[in-house]
Amino acid sequence: APPAAVAGGRRAVAAWAGASVVLAEVGRRRGGGRRVFPATAALWAPLWVAERAVTSWVAVASRARRGGVRYRDTVLRRAATSNRELRRRHAGRPGEGGRRPRLTTARRRLSPHR
């Protein structure tokens, strides 16, 4: 249960859930998500937030116990590699022509202006 459930009871949980639905809907409308997500998508926000809270703490515990997250026969110490590091590693590779690789974002993929 989220800390709000322990500290504030049912009202706090209801407020937390309602706020997550409202914020999800604002984000869906603002980011052009109406084209790709159904109107009911925001109703899943409380479950998504709860899942993220649980898995975040699992990742923290895994980092403390093993130094990272197990993946096959190794331990991943970081969740991702920075764009700066990726550019450094791939600078001057054949086919790039000295250009920096174009890194797309979800916002660019969803943008109606291409």
PDB file of C-alpha atoms in Angstrom:
ATOM      1  CA  ALA A   1       0.000   0.000   0.000  1.00  0.00           C
ATOM      2  CA  PRO A   2       1.252   3.510  -0.696  1.00  0.00           C
ATOM      3  CA  PRO A   3       2.491   5.526   2.275  1.00  0.00           C
ATOM      4  CA  ALA A   4      -0.626   7.708   1.934  1.00  0.00           C
ATOM      5  CA  ALA A   5      -2.708   4.696   2.965  1.00  0.00           C
ATOM      6  CA  VAL A   6      -0.725   4.327   6.163  1.00  0.00           C
ATOM      7  CA  ALA A   7      -0.595   8.024   7.030  1.00  0.00           C
ATOM      8  CA  GLY A   8      -3.984   9.300   5.927  1.00  0.00           C
ATOM      9  CA  GLY A   9      -6.286   6.349   5.465  1.00  0.00           C
ATOM     10  CA  ARG A  10      -8.896   5.953   2.760  1.00  0.00           C
ATOM     11  CA  ARG A  11      -9.321   9.650   2.066  1.00  0.00           C
ATOM     12  CA  ALA A  12      -5.638  10.041   1.316  1.00  0.00           C
ATOM     13  CA  VAL A  13      -5.693   7.020  -1.000  1.00  0.00           C
ATOM     14  CA  ALA A  14      -8.783   8.354  -2.802  1.00  0.00           C
ATOM     15  CA  ALA A  15      -7.148  11.783  -3.205  1.00  0.00           C
ATOM     16  CA  TRP A  16      -3.930  10.166  -4.475  1.00  0.00           C
ATOM     17  CA  ALA A  17      -5.862   8.030  -6.974  1.00  0.00           C
ATOM     18  CA  GLY A  18      -8.000  10.946  -8.141  1.00  0.00           C
ATOM     19  CA  ALA A  19      -4.987  13.205  -8.606  1.00  0.00           C
ATOM     20  CA  SER A  20      -3.177  10.559 -10.658  1.00  0.00           C
ATOM     21  CA  VAL A  21      -6.208  10.151 -12.953  1.00  0.00           C
ATOM     22  CA  VAL A  22      -6.523  13.931 -13.423  1.00  0.00           C
ATOM     23  CA  LEU A  23      -2.800  14.328 -14.147  1.00  0.00           C
ATOM     24  CA  ALA A  24      -2.841  11.406 -16.579  1.00  0.00           C
ATOM     25  CA  GLU A  25      -5.759  12.915 -18.467  1.00  0.00           C
ATOM     26  CA  VAL A  26      -4.089  16.328 -18.627  1.00  0.00           C
ATOM     27  CA  GLY A  27      -0.967  14.654 -20.016  1.00  0.00           C
ATOM     28  CA  ARG A  28      -2.987  12.622 -22.514  1.00  0.00           C
ATOM     29  CA  ARG A  29      -4.651  15.751 -23.864  1.00  0.00           C
ATOM     30  CA  ARG A  30      -1.584  17.976 -23.814  1.00  0.00           C
ATOM     31  CA  GLY A  31       0.794  15.486 -25.435  1.00  0.00           C
ATOM     32  CA  GLY A  32      -1.451  14.568 -28.357  1.00  0.00           C
ATOM     33  CA  GLY A  33      -2.274  11.241 -26.799  1.00  0.00           C
ATOM     34  CA  ARG A  34      -5.957  11.491 -27.723  1.00  0.00           C
ATOM     35  CA  ARG A  35      -4.976  10.177 -31.143  1.00  0.00           C
ATOM     36  CA  VAL A  36      -3.430   6.993 -29.743  1.00  0.00           C
ATOM     37  CA  PHE A  37      -4.921   6.365 -26.288  1.00  0.00           C
ATOM     38  CA  PRO A  38      -8.613   5.751 -25.533  1.00  0.00           C
ATOM     39  CA  ALA A  39     -10.482   8.125 -23.221  1.00  0.00           C
ATOM     40  CA  THR A  40     -10.483   5.473 -20.481  1.00  0.00           C
ATOM     41  CA  ALA A  41      -6.669   5.189 -20.440  1.00  0.00           C
ATOM     42  CA  ALA A  42      -6.313   7.742 -17.627  1.00  0.00           C
ATOM     43  CA  LEU A  43      -8.384   5.498 -15.346  1.00  0.00           C
ATOM     44  CA  TRP A  44      -5.446   3.071 -15.230  1.00  0.00           C
ATOM     45  CA  ALA A  45      -3.139   5.726 -13.753  1.00  0.00           C
ATOM     46  CA  PRO A  46      -3.545   4.702 -10.077  1.00  0.00           C
ATOM     47  CA  LEU A  47      -2.528   1.125 -10.863  1.00  0.00           C
ATOM     48  CA  TRP A  48       0.402   2.303 -12.964  1.00  0.00           C
ATOM     49  CA  VAL A  49       1.612   4.640 -10.188  1.00  0.00           C
ATOM     50  CA  ALA A  50       1.312   1.841  -7.610  1.00  0.00           C
ATOM     51  CA  GLU A  51       3.214  -0.565  -9.887  1.00  0.00           C
ATOM     52  CA  ARG A  52       5.971   2.008 -10.414  1.00  0.00           C
ATOM     53  CA  ALA A  53       6.224   2.585  -6.656  1.00  0.00           C
ATOM     54  CA  VAL A  54       6.612  -1.118  -5.938  1.00  0.00           C
ATOM     55  CA  THR A  55       9.097  -1.815  -8.734  1.00  0.00           C
ATOM     56  CA  SER A  56      11.156   1.257  -7.817  1.00  0.00           C
ATOM     57  CA  TRP A  57      11.617  -0.072  -4.304  1.00  0.00           C
ATOM     58  CA  VAL A  58      12.434  -3.528  -5.680  1.00  0.00           C
ATOM     59  CA  ALA A  59      15.143  -1.902  -7.842  1.00  0.00           C
ATOM     60  CA  VAL A  60      16.536  -0.009  -4.826  1.00  0.00           C
ATOM     61  CA  ALA A  61      16.666  -3.238  -2.816  1.00  0.00           C
ATOM     62  CA  SER A  62      18.326  -5.068  -5.726  1.00  0.00           C
ATOM     63  CA  ARG A  63      20.919  -2.308  -6.023  1.00  0.00           C
ATOM     64  CA  ALA A  64      21.649  -2.522  -2.292  1.00  0.00           C
ATOM     65  CA  ARG A  65      21.896  -6.349  -2.263  1.00  0.00           C
ATOM     66  CA  ARG A  66      23.573  -7.168  -5.566  1.00  0.00           C
ATOM     67  CA  GLY A  67      24.905  -3.861  -6.838  1.00  0.00           C
ATOM     68  CA  GLY A  68      22.314  -3.770  -9.619  1.00  0.00           C
ATOM     69  CA  VAL A  69      19.621  -5.772 -11.379  1.00  0.00           C
ATOM     70  CA  ARG A  70      20.330  -9.325 -12.526  1.00  0.00           C
ATOM     71  CA  TYR A  71      20.020  -9.899 -16.266  1.00  0.00           C
ATOM     72  CA  ARG A  72      20.975 -13.322 -17.591  1.00  0.00           C
ATOM     73  CA  ASP A  73      24.479 -14.035 -16.283  1.00  0.00           C
ATOM     74  CA  THR A  74      25.400 -10.481 -15.344  1.00  0.00           C
ATOM     75  CA  VAL A  75      24.346  -7.559 -13.159  1.00  0.00           C
ATOM     76  CA  LEU A  76      23.228  -4.310 -14.788  1.00  0.00           C
ATOM     77  CA  ARG A  77      24.565  -1.476 -12.663  1.00  0.00           C
ATOM     78  CA  ARG A  78      22.767   1.346 -14.530  1.00  0.00           C
ATOM     79  CA  ALA A  79      19.319   1.552 -16.069  1.00  0.00           C
ATOM     80  CA  ALA A  80      20.530   3.354 -19.185  1.00  0.00           C
ATOM     81  CA  THR A  81      23.485   4.962 -20.900  1.00  0.00           C
ATOM     82  CA  SER A  82      23.464   8.746 -21.263  1.00  0.00           C
ATOM     83  CA  ASN A  83      23.092  10.353 -24.688  1.00  0.00           C
ATOM     84  CA  ARG A  84      26.495  11.983 -24.194  1.00  0.00           C
ATOM     85  CA  GLU A  85      28.152   8.607 -23.657  1.00  0.00           C
ATOM     86  CA  LEU A  86      26.374   7.061 -26.649  1.00  0.00           C
ATOM     87  CA  ARG A  87      27.538   9.922 -28.884  1.00  0.00           C
ATOM     88  CA  ARG A  88      31.109   9.573 -27.584  1.00  0.00           C
ATOM     89  CA  ARG A  89      31.153   5.821 -28.223  1.00  0.00           C
ATOM     90  CA  HIS A  90      29.765   6.095 -31.727  1.00  0.00           C
ATOM     91  CA  ALA A  91      31.552   9.220 -32.964  1.00  0.00           C
ATOM     92  CA  GLY A  92      33.325   8.683 -36.251  1.00  0.00           C
ATOM     93  CA  ARG A  93      31.736   5.324 -37.001  1.00  0.00           C
ATOM     94  CA  PRO A  94      31.374   4.454 -40.713  1.00  0.00           C
ATOM     95  CA  GLY A  95      28.055   5.590 -42.136  1.00  0.00           C
ATOM     96  CA  GLU A  96      27.639   8.454 -39.711  1.00  0.00           C
ATOM     97  CA  GLY A  97      29.549  10.979 -41.810  1.00  0.00           C
ATOM     98  CA  GLY A  98      30.735  12.746 -38.671  1.00  0.00           C
ATOM     99  CA  ARG A  99      27.145  13.625 -37.760  1.00  0.00           C
ATOM    100  CA  ARG A 100      25.752  13.093 -34.306  1.00  0.00           C
ATOM    101  CA  PRO A 101      23.159  10.314 -34.265  1.00  0.00           C
ATOM    102  CA  ARG A 102      19.610  11.617 -34.160  1.00  0.00           C
ATOM    103  CA  LEU A 103      17.966  10.449 -30.975  1.00  0.00           C
ATOM    104  CA  THR A 104      14.193  10.482 -31.224  1.00  0.00           C
ATOM    105  CA  THR A 105      11.834  10.975 -28.340  1.00  0.00           C
ATOM    106  CA  ALA A 106       8.276   9.864 -27.750  1.00  0.00           C
ATOM    107  CA  ARG A 107       7.137  13.465 -28.232  1.00  0.00           C
ATOM    108  CA  ARG A 108       8.661  13.565 -31.726  1.00  0.00           C
ATOM    109  CA  ARG A 109       7.070  10.255 -32.664  1.00  0.00           C
ATOM    110  CA  LEU A 110       3.631  11.470 -31.509  1.00  0.00           C
ATOM    111  CA  SER A 111       3.935  14.942 -32.981  1.00  0.00           C
ATOM    112  CA  PRO A 112       1.426  15.689 -35.753  1.00  0.00           C
ATOM    113  CA  HIS A 113       3.969  18.096 -37.323  1.00  0.00           C
ATOM    114  CA  ARG A 114       6.512  15.981 -39.204  1.00  0.00           C
TER     115      ARG A 114
END
